[in-house]
Structure formats: C-alpha cells, structure tokens
Amino acid sequence: MTDMSENRGGETETAAVRRSPLAKHSSGDAGSRGRTTIADGVVEKIAGLAARGVDGVHAMGSGLSRTFGAVRDRVPGGAKSVSRGVKAEVGEVQAALDLEIVVEYGVSIADVARDVRENVITAVERMTGLEVVEVNIAVSDVKLPDEEEEEPERRIQ
C-alpha cells in the first residue's frame, strides 16, 4: 500500500492542494468579491428618517399622501411609512432623491431645505456607500401654529 500523502508526481498531497486554483486565496479586497445591490425603498427609508430628524420639518409628503398615511397608520398591522414623501432612483454607484416636505411656520425654508439636504446626503452616503448626486426638495405646505393636525374623518357606526 502506498503512502496517501504522495501523488503520482512525487509531490505530497498538501503541496498539490496549495497550488490548486480552488485553494488559492485572492489577495484582493474581500469587498470586491461579489456585487451588492440596494433597493430604492431602502434609500427612501434612510432619507425619510434623516429628513424627519431636521428641526423645522413638520411632515413628509403632500396633503393627500399624509391623509392616506394617517388612515393606513390606524389599520391594525399597518406600519407607519417612513418613506412617505420620498422618491429615490438608485443606480449601481449613485442615487438621486426627491423629497416633499411640510415645514413649520416661522422657520427659514431655505435653511430647513439646506439642513434636510445635508442630513439626507450624509445618512444615505454613510449607510449605503452610494454617491448622492442630487436631493430635490419640494415644500408642499406650511404648518401654521393654530392648524389642527390632519386627521381622517371617522366613520360613524
């Protein structure tokens, strides 16, 4: 019986394995061994949370989307939509975002828009590694101090 550590060429089996392309480890970065894709919805959620965290932002989305969102929030099992008022277009290395916000009365809209843009860009780029090429902000309303919160009409039973 022959020694199992030898193969036909006289090399030990471990030397043959070391030269095998299957056993060879690339010296390249592990992060480059595959592809990562990020869904538009992921970027929309990140941007929505980042925008809501800015002082002076009262709500996200148009009046209609906020009304539908309020109804959805009341449905058992319905989750609050953090991406309401956010639309993202995500490519392989870049992202572009459109946000619709409602600001508090008395704040500088230009300052709030700048702060939202900075916060969104920082959060999306840090969490995804994507380059944010633009953040377009549409201010759809101003929340006045004496305005009541928009509530959907309750159904009388």
Tab-separated table of C-alpha atoms in Angstrom:
chain	number	residue	atom	x	y	z
A	1	MET	CA	0.000	0.000	0.000
A	2	THR	CA	1.366	3.427	-0.907
A	3	ASP	CA	1.558	6.453	1.354
A	4	MET	CA	-1.582	8.608	0.887
A	5	SER	CA	0.369	11.826	1.243
A	6	GLU	CA	2.049	11.245	-2.110
A	7	ASN	CA	0.525	11.609	-5.543
A	8	ARG	CA	1.805	10.448	-8.943
A	9	GLY	CA	4.286	13.275	-9.487
A	10	GLY	CA	6.074	12.609	-6.248
A	11	GLU	CA	4.625	15.734	-4.599
A	12	THR	CA	2.878	15.485	-1.311
A	13	GLU	CA	-0.866	15.933	-1.433
A	14	THR	CA	-0.700	19.120	0.638
A	15	ALA	CA	1.679	20.731	-1.875
A	16	ALA	CA	-0.703	19.846	-4.715
A	17	VAL	CA	-3.629	21.369	-2.808
A	18	ARG	CA	-1.671	24.547	-2.139
A	19	ARG	CA	-1.239	25.036	-5.893
A	20	SER	CA	-4.830	24.191	-6.700
A	21	PRO	CA	-6.783	27.182	-8.030
A	22	LEU	CA	-9.639	26.210	-5.725
A	23	ALA	CA	-7.490	26.535	-2.635
A	24	LYS	CA	-5.869	29.763	-3.813
A	25	HIS	CA	-6.980	32.872	-1.924
A	26	SER	CA	-7.139	36.136	-3.775
A	27	SER	CA	-5.031	38.894	-2.361
A	28	GLY	CA	-7.769	41.377	-3.408
A	29	ASP	CA	-10.174	43.079	-1.060
A	30	ALA	CA	-12.952	40.800	0.189
A	31	GLY	CA	-15.446	43.565	-0.551
A	32	SER	CA	-14.782	43.230	-4.265
A	33	ARG	CA	-15.738	39.545	-4.391
A	34	GLY	CA	-19.345	39.969	-5.341
A	35	ARG	CA	-21.980	42.560	-6.008
A	36	THR	CA	-24.230	44.436	-3.619
A	37	THR	CA	-27.468	45.980	-4.807
A	38	ILE	CA	-29.537	48.394	-2.762
A	39	ALA	CA	-33.257	48.740	-3.435
A	40	ASP	CA	-34.848	52.131	-3.989
A	41	GLY	CA	-37.045	51.537	-0.932
A	42	VAL	CA	-34.031	51.138	1.343
A	43	VAL	CA	-32.636	54.508	0.271
A	44	GLU	CA	-36.116	56.046	0.599
A	45	LYS	CA	-36.416	54.866	4.205
A	46	ILE	CA	-32.967	56.156	5.131
A	47	ALA	CA	-33.696	59.524	3.508
A	48	GLY	CA	-37.144	59.756	5.118
A	49	LEU	CA	-35.784	59.192	8.605
A	50	ALA	CA	-32.922	61.631	8.015
A	51	ALA	CA	-35.281	64.339	6.736
A	52	ARG	CA	-37.739	63.917	9.625
A	53	GLY	CA	-34.874	64.429	12.063
A	54	VAL	CA	-34.350	68.035	10.956
A	55	ASP	CA	-35.835	70.821	13.081
A	56	GLY	CA	-38.498	72.709	11.159
A	57	VAL	CA	-39.780	69.689	9.223
A	58	HIS	CA	-43.352	69.092	10.320
A	59	ALA	CA	-44.245	66.222	7.986
A	60	MET	CA	-43.331	64.490	4.763
A	61	GLY	CA	-45.459	64.177	1.637
A	62	SER	CA	-48.395	66.037	0.141
A	63	GLY	CA	-51.665	66.529	1.995
A	64	LEU	CA	-53.241	63.615	0.141
A	65	SER	CA	-50.411	61.192	0.875
A	66	ARG	CA	-50.405	62.250	4.536
A	67	THR	CA	-54.172	61.625	4.743
A	68	PHE	CA	-53.837	58.164	3.235
A	69	GLY	CA	-50.876	57.520	5.506
A	70	ALA	CA	-52.875	58.504	8.578
A	71	VAL	CA	-55.600	56.059	7.562
A	72	ARG	CA	-53.029	53.316	6.982
A	73	ASP	CA	-51.427	54.039	10.371
A	74	ARG	CA	-54.769	53.377	12.088
A	75	VAL	CA	-55.286	49.997	10.443
A	76	PRO	CA	-54.225	47.154	12.748
A	77	GLY	CA	-50.938	45.788	11.483
A	78	GLY	CA	-50.387	48.841	9.281
A	79	ALA	CA	-46.933	50.256	9.753
A	80	LYS	CA	-46.045	53.924	9.664
A	81	SER	CA	-44.465	54.726	6.333
A	82	VAL	CA	-41.090	56.348	6.917
A	83	SER	CA	-40.589	56.694	3.178
A	84	ARG	CA	-43.722	58.814	2.635
A	85	GLY	CA	-42.786	61.904	0.630
A	86	VAL	CA	-39.535	60.388	-0.658
A	87	LYS	CA	-38.755	59.050	-4.117
A	88	ALA	CA	-35.332	57.588	-4.897
A	89	GLU	CA	-33.676	56.495	-8.100
A	90	VAL	CA	-30.781	54.198	-7.291
A	91	GLY	CA	-28.095	53.099	-9.728
A	92	GLU	CA	-25.043	50.945	-9.130
A	93	VAL	CA	-22.958	53.721	-7.572
A	94	GLN	CA	-25.202	56.798	-7.422
A	95	ALA	CA	-28.593	57.856	-6.109
A	96	ALA	CA	-30.893	60.802	-6.735
A	97	LEU	CA	-33.724	61.754	-4.380
A	98	ASP	CA	-36.898	63.827	-4.500
A	99	LEU	CA	-38.442	64.849	-1.172
A	100	GLU	CA	-41.723	66.564	-0.428
A	101	ILE	CA	-41.880	68.249	2.965
A	102	VAL	CA	-44.158	70.371	5.125
A	103	VAL	CA	-42.328	72.970	7.208
A	104	GLU	CA	-43.283	74.619	10.479
A	105	TYR	CA	-44.469	78.218	10.242
A	106	GLY	CA	-41.787	80.761	11.138
A	107	VAL	CA	-38.716	78.778	10.094
A	108	SER	CA	-36.480	79.751	7.214
A	109	ILE	CA	-37.459	77.441	4.368
A	110	ALA	CA	-34.051	77.899	2.748
A	111	ASP	CA	-32.283	76.885	5.980
A	112	VAL	CA	-34.564	73.884	6.542
A	113	ALA	CA	-34.073	72.730	2.932
A	114	ARG	CA	-30.294	73.068	3.275
A	115	ASP	CA	-30.296	71.132	6.568
A	116	VAL	CA	-32.535	68.402	5.130
A	117	ARG	CA	-30.302	68.087	2.071
A	118	GLU	CA	-27.141	67.824	4.213
A	119	ASN	CA	-28.698	65.324	6.641
A	120	VAL	CA	-30.085	63.125	3.854
A	121	ILE	CA	-26.840	63.115	1.851
A	122	THR	CA	-24.772	62.270	4.930
A	123	ALA	CA	-27.074	59.452	6.053
A	124	VAL	CA	-27.519	57.844	2.626
A	125	GLU	CA	-23.842	58.021	1.676
A	126	ARG	CA	-22.678	56.740	5.074
A	127	MET	CA	-25.118	53.828	5.205
A	128	THR	CA	-25.077	52.745	1.563
A	129	GLY	CA	-21.761	53.882	0.109
A	130	LEU	CA	-23.680	55.373	-2.823
A	131	GLU	CA	-22.843	58.845	-4.091
A	132	VAL	CA	-25.893	61.096	-3.747
A	133	VAL	CA	-25.856	63.266	-6.866
A	134	GLU	CA	-28.925	65.369	-6.055
A	135	VAL	CA	-31.602	65.911	-3.445
A	136	ASN	CA	-34.545	67.888	-4.793
A	137	ILE	CA	-36.863	69.302	-2.146
A	138	ALA	CA	-40.422	70.454	-2.750
A	139	VAL	CA	-42.087	72.326	0.101
A	140	SER	CA	-45.768	71.471	-0.301
A	141	ASP	CA	-47.198	73.204	2.778
A	142	VAL	CA	-46.531	75.245	5.900
A	143	LYS	CA	-47.910	74.052	9.235
A	144	LEU	CA	-49.497	77.057	10.946
A	145	PRO	CA	-49.469	77.159	14.754
A	146	ASP	CA	-53.283	77.188	15.053
A	147	GLU	CA	-53.907	74.477	12.450
A	148	GLU	CA	-55.158	71.174	13.716
A	149	GLU	CA	-53.401	68.017	12.650
A	150	GLU	CA	-54.933	66.454	9.582
A	151	GLU	CA	-56.996	63.533	10.772
A	152	PRO	CA	-59.062	61.302	8.555
A	153	GLU	CA	-62.785	61.536	9.084
A	154	ARG	CA	-64.046	58.894	11.474
A	155	ARG	CA	-66.735	56.630	10.260
A	156	ILE	CA	-69.915	56.697	12.312
A	157	GLN	CA	-71.201	53.220	13.057
